[in-house]
PDB file of C-alpha atoms in Angstrom:
ATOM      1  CA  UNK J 264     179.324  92.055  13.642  1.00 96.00           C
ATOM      2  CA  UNK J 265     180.904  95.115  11.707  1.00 97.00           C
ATOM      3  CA  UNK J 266     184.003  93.741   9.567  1.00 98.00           C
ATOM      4  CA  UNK J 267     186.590  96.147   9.014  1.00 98.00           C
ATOM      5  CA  UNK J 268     188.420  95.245   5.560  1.00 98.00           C
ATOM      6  CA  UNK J 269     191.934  97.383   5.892  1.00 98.00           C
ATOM      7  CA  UNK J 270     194.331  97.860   3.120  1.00 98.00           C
ATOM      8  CA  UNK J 271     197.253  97.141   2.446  1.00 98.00           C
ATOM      9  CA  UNK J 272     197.551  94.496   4.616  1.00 98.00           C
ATOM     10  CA  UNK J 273     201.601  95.848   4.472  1.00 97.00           C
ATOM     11  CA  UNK J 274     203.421  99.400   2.550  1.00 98.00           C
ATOM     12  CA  UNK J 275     206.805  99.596   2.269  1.00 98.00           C
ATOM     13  CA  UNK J 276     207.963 103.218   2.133  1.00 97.00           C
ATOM     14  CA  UNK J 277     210.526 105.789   2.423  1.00 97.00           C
ATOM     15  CA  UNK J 278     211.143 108.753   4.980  1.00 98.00           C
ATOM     16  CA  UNK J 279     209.593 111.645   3.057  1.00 98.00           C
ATOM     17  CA  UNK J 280     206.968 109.452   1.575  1.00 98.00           C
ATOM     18  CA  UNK J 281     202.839 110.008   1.985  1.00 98.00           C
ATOM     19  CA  UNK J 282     201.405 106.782   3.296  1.00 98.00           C
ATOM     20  CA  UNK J 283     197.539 106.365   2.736  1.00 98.00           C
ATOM     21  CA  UNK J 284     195.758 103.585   4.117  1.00 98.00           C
ATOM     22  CA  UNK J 285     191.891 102.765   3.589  1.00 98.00           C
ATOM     23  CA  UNK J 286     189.113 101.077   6.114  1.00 98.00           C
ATOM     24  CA  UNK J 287     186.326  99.669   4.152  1.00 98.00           C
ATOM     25  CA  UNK J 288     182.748  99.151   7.127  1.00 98.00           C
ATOM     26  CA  UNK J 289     180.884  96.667   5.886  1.00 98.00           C
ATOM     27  CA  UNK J 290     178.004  98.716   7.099  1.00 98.00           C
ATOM     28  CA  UNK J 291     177.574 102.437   7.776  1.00 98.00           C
ATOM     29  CA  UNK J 292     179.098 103.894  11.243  1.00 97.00           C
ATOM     30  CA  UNK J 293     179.074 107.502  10.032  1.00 97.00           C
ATOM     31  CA  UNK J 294     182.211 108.775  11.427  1.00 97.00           C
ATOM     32  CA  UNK J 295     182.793 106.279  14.495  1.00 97.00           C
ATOM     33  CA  UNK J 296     185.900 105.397  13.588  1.00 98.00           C
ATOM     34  CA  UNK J 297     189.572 105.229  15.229  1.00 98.00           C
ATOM     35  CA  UNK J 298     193.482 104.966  14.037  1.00 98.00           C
ATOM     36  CA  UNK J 299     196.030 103.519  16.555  1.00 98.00           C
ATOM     37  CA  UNK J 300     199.350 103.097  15.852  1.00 98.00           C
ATOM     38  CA  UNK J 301     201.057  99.666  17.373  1.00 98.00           C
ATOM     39  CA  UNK J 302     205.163  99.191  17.487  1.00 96.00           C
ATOM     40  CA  UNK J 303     206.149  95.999  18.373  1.00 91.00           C
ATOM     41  CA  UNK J 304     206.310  94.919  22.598  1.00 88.00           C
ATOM     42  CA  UNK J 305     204.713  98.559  23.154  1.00 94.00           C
ATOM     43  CA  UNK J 306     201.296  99.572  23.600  1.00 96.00           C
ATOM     44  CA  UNK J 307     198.843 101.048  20.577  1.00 97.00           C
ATOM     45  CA  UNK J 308     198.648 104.455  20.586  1.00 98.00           C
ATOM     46  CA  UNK J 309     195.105 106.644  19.429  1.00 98.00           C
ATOM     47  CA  UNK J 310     195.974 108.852  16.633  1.00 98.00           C
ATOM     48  CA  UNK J 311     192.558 109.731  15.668  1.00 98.00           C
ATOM     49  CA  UNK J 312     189.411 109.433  16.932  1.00 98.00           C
ATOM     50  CA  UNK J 313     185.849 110.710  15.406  1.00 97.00           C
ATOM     51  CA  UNK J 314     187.094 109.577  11.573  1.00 98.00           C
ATOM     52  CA  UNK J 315     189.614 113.152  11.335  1.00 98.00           C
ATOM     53  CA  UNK J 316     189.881 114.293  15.192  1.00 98.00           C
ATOM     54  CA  UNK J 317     193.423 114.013  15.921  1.00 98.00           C
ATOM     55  CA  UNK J 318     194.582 113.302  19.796  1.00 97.00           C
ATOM     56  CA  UNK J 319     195.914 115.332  21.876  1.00 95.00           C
ATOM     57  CA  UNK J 320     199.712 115.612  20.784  1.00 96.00           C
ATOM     58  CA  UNK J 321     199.951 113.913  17.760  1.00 98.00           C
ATOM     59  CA  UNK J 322     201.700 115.582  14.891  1.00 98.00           C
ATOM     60  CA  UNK J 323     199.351 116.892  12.498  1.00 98.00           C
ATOM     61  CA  UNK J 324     201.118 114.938   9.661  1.00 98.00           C
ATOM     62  CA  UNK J 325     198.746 112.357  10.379  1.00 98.00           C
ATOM     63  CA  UNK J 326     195.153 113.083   8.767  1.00 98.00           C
ATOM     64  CA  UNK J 327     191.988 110.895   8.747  1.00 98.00           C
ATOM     65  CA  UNK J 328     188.780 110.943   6.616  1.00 98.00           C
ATOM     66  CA  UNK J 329     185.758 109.164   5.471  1.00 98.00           C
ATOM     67  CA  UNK J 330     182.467 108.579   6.925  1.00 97.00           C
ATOM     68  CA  UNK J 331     179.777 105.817   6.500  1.00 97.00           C
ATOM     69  CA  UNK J 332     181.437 102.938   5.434  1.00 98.00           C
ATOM     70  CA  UNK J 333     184.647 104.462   3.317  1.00 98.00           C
ATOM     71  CA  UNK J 334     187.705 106.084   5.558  1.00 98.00           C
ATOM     72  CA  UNK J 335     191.205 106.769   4.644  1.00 98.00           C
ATOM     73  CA  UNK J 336     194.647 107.647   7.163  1.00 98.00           C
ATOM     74  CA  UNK J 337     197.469 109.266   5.530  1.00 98.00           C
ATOM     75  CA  UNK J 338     200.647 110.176   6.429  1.00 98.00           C
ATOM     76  CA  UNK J 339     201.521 113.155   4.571  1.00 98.00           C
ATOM     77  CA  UNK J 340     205.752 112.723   5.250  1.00 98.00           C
ATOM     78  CA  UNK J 341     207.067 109.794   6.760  1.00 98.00           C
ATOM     79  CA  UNK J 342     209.417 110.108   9.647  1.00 98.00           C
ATOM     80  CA  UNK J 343     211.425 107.469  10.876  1.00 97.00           C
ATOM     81  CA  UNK J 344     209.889 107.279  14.604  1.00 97.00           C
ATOM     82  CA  UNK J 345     206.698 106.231  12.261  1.00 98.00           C
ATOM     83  CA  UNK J 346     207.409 102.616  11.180  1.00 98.00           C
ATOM     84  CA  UNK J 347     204.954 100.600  12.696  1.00 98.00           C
ATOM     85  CA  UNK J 348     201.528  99.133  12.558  1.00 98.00           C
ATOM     86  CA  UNK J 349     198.523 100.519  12.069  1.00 98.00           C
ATOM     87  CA  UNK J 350     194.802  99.764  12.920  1.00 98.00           C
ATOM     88  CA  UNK J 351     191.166 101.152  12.164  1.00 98.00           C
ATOM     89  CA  UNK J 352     189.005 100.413  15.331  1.00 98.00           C
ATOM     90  CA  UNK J 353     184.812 101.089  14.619  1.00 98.00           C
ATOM     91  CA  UNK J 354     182.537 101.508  17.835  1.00 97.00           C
ATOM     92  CA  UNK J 355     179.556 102.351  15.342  1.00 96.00           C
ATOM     93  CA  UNK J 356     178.178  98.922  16.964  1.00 95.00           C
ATOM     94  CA  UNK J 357     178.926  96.060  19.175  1.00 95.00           C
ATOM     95  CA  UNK J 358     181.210  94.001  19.402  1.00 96.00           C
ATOM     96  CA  UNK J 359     183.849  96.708  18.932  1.00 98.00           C
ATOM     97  CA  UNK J 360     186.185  95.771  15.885  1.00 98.00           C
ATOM     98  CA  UNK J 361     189.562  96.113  14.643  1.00 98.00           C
ATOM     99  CA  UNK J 362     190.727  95.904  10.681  1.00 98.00           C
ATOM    100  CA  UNK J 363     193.439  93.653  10.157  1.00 98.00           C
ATOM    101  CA  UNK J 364     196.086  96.315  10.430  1.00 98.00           C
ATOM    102  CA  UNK J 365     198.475  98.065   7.994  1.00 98.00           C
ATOM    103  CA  UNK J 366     202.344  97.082   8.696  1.00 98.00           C
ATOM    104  CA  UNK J 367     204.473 100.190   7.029  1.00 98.00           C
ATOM    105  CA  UNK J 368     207.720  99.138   6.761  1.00 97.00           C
ATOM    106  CA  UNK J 369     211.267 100.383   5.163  1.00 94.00           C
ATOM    107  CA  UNK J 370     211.416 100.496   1.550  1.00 93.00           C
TER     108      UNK J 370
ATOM    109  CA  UNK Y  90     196.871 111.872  32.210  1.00 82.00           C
ATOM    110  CA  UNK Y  91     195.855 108.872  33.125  1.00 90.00           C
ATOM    111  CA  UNK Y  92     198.301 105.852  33.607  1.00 94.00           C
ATOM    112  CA  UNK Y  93     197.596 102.145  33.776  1.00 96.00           C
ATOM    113  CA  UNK Y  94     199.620  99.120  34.859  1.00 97.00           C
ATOM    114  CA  UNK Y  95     199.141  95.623  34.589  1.00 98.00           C
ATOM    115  CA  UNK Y  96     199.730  92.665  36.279  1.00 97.00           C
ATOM    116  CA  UNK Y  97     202.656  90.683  35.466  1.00 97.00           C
ATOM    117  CA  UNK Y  98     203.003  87.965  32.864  1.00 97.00           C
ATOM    118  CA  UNK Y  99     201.416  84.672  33.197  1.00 97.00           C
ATOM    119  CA  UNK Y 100     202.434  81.008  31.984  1.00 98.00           C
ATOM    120  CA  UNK Y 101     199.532  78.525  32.863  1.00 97.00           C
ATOM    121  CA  UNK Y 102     198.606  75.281  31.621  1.00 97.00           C
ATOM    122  CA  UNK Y 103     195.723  74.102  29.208  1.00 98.00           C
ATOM    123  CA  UNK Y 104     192.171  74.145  31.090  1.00 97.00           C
ATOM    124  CA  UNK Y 105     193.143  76.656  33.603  1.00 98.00           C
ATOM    125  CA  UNK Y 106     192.482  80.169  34.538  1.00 98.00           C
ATOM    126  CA  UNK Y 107     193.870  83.496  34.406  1.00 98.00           C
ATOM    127  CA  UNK Y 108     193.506  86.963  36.282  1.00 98.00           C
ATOM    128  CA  UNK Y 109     195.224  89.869  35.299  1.00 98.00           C
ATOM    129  CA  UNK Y 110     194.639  93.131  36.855  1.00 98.00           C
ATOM    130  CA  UNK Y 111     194.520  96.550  35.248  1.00 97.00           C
ATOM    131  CA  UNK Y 112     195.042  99.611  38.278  1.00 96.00           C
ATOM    132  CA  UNK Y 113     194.638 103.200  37.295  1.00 95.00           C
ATOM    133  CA  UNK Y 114     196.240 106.564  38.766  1.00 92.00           C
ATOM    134  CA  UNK Y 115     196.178 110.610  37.912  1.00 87.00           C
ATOM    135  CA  UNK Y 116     192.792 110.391  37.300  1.00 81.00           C
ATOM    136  CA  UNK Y 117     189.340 109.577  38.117  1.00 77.00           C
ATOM    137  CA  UNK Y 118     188.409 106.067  37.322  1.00 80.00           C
ATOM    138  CA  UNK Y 119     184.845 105.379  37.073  1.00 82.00           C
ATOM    139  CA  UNK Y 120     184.697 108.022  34.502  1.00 86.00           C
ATOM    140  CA  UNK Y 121     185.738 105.740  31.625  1.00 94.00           C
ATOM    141  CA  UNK Y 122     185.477 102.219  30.030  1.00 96.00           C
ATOM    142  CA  UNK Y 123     188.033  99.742  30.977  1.00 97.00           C
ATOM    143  CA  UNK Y 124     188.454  97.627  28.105  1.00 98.00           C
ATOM    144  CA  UNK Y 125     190.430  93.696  26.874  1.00 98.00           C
ATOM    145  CA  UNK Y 126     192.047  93.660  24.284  1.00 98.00           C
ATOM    146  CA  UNK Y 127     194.544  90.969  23.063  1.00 98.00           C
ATOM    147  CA  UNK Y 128     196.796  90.382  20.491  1.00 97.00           C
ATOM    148  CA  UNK Y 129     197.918  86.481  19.669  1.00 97.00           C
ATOM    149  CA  UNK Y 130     201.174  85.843  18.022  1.00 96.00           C
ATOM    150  CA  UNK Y 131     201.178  87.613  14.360  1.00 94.00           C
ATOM    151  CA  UNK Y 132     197.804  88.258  14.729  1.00 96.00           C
ATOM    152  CA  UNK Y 133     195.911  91.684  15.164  1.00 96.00           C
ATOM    153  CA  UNK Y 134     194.209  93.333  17.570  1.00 97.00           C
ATOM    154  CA  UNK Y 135     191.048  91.744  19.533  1.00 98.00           C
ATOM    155  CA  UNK Y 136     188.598  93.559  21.466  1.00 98.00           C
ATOM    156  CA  UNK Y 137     187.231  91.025  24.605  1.00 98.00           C
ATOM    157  CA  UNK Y 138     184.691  93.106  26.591  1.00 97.00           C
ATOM    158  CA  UNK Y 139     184.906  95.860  28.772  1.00 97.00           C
ATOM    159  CA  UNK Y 140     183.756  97.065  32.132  1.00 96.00           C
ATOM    160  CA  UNK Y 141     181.634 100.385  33.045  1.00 94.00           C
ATOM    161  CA  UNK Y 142     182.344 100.979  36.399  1.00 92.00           C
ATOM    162  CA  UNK Y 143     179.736 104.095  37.539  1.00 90.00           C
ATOM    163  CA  UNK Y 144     176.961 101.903  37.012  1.00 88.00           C
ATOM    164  CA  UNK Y 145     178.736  99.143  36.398  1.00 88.00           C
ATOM    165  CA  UNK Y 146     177.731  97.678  33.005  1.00 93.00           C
ATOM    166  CA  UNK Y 147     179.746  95.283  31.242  1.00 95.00           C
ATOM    167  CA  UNK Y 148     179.857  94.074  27.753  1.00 95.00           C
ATOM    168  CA  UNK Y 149     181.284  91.107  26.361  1.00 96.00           C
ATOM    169  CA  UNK Y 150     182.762  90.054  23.014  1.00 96.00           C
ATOM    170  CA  UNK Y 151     180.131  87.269  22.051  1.00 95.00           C
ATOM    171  CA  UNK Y 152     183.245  84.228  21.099  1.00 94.00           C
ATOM    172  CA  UNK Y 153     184.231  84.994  25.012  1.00 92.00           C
ATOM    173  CA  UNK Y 154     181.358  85.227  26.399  1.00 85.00           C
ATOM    174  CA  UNK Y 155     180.972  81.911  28.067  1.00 93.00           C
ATOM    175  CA  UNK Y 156     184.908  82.283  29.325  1.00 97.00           C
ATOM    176  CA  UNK Y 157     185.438  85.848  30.237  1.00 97.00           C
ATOM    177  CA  UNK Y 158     185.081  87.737  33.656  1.00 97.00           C
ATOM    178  CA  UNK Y 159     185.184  91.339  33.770  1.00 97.00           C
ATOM    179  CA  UNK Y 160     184.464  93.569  36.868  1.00 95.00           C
ATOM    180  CA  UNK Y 161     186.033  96.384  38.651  1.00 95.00           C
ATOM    181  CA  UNK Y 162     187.019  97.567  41.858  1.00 93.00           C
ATOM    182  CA  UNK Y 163     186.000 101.280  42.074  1.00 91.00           C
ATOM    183  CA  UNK Y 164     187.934 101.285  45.933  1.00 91.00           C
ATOM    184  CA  UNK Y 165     191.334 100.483  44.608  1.00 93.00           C
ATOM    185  CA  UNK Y 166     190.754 102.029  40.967  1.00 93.00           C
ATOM    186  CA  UNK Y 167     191.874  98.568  39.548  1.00 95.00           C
ATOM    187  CA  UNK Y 168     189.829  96.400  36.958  1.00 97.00           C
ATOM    188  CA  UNK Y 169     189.721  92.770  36.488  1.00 98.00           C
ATOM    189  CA  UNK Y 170     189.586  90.394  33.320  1.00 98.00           C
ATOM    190  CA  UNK Y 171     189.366  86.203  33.851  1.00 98.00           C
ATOM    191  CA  UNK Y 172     189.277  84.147  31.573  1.00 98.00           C
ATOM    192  CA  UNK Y 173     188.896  80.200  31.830  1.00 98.00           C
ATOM    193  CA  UNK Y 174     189.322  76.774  30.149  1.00 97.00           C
ATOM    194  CA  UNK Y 175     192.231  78.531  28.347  1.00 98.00           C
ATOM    195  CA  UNK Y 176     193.758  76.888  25.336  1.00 97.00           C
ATOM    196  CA  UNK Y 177     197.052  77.866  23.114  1.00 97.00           C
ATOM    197  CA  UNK Y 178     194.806  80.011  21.345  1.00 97.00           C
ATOM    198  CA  UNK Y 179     194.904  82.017  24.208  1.00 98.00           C
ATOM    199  CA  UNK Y 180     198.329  82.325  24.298  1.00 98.00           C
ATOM    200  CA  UNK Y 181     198.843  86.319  23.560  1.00 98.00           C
ATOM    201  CA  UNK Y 182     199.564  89.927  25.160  1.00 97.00           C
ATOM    202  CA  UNK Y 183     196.474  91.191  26.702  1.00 98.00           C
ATOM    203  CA  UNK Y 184     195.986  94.663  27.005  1.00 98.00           C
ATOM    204  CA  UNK Y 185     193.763  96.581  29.266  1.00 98.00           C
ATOM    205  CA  UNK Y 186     192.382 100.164  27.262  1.00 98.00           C
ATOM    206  CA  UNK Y 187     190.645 102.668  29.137  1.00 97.00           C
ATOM    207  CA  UNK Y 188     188.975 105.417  27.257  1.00 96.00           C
ATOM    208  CA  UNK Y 189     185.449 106.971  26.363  1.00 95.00           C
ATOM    209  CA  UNK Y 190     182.038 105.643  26.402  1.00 95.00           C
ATOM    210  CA  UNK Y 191     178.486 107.586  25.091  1.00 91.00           C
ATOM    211  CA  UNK Y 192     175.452 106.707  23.597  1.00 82.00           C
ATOM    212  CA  UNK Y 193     171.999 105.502  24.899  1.00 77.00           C
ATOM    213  CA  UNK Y 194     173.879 101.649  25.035  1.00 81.00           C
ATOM    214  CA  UNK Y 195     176.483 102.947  27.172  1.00 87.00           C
ATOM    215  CA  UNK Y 196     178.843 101.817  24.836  1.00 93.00           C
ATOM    216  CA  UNK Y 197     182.497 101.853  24.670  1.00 96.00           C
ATOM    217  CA  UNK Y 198     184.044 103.859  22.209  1.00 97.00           C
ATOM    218  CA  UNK Y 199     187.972 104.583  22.393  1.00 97.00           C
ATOM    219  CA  UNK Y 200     190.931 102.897  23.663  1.00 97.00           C
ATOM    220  CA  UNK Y 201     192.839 106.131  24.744  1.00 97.00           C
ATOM    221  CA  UNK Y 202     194.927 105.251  27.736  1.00 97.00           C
ATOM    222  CA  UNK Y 203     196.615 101.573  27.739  1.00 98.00           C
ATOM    223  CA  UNK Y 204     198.399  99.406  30.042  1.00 97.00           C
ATOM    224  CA  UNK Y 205     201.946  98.270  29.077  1.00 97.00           C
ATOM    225  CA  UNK Y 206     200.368  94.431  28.292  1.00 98.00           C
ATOM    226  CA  UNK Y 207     200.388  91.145  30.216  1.00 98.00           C
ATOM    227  CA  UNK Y 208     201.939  88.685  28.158  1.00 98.00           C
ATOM    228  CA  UNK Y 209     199.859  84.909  28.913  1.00 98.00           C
ATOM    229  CA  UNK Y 210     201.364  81.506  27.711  1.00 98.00           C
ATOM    230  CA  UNK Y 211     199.253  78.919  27.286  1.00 98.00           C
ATOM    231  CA  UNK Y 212     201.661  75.728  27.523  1.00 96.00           C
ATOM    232  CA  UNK Y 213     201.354  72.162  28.930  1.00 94.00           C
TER     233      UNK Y 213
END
């Protein structure tokens, strides 16, 4: 299986703030790679798919990079609807695969 | 736009089984992968298997393998997830996911469209 080594496991920031979080594959998946965002007794939400693709409708403060095994999400200005938890998601093989998620939280 | 409900929440007893049921509207469904997903109490996010339905083709998280039943029923656009001799590990929210597949595997790829959860309690 693909392990998905996420970091920080938690970020405590302020509104205004860039957030970057990194995805480490522990094997190369070019750019199959997905960010979902996850608030508490909702369901996740894509962000962006394809390593940098961003959904329909998401704000383009949110940014995604990386391919082979090395990605990065940022969050170039934190707003307040964006406290929550984040994931990386790889489909370069299966079993599909989560990282262990990114909880960004107030400062 | 596609939207998905679940079935309601479940409390069941060690050894037993569970069925929830995913149904989609606004949109075609034997165009995507329905996925399983759960998430256990302060845990993350799990990926169970998922269900193909224009051929269908189903693949399966290996640790569920033996446990998990997933199959779909193209004449009511609603999908299907079992699973069996549950334990309090298996006590968690369970989404369905339905979103893109490709590749010569006919693999899933993205979780785009979710259901609002099924929450399952394992208790005796």
């Amino acid at each position: 299986d693909i392990q998905m080594t996420q970091s920080p496991s938690s970020h405590s920031a302020s509104v205004g703030d860039r957030v970057t979080i990194t995805c480490q594959a522990s094997q190369d998946i070019a750019k199959s790679l997905n960010w979902y965002q996850h608030k508490s007794f909702k369901a996740p939400k894509l962000l962006i798919r394809d390593a940098s693709r961003l959904d329909s409708g998401v704000p383009s403060r949110f940014r995604g990079g990386g391919s082979e095994t090395n990605f990065t999400f940022t969050i170039t200005s934190l707003q307040p609807e964006d406290f929550a938890t984040y994931y990386c998601q790889q489909y370069g093989a299966l079993p599909l695969t989560f990282g262990g998620g990114t909880k960004v939280d107030v400062k | 736009q596609l939207q998905v409900v679940q079935s309601g929440s479940e409390v069941t007893k060690p050894g037993s089984s569970v069925r929830i049921s995913c149904t989609a509207s606004g949109n075609t469904f034997t165009n995507y992968a329905v996925n399983w997903v759960r998430q256990a109490p302060g845990q993350g996010l799990e990926w169970m298997g998922a269900v193909i339905p224009i051929f269908p083709l189903t693949r399966y998280e290996e640790s569920f393998k033996d446990r998990v039943l997933i199959h779909a029923d193209e004449s009511v656009n609603t999908a299907y997830m079992e699973l069996t001799d549950l334990t309090s590990e298996d006590t968690a929210i369970y989404f369905c996911a339905m979103g893109d597949w490709g590749g010569e595997m006919a693999m899933p790829t993205t979780f785009e469209f979710w259901g609002q959860g099924t929450v399952v309690s394992v208790t005796s």
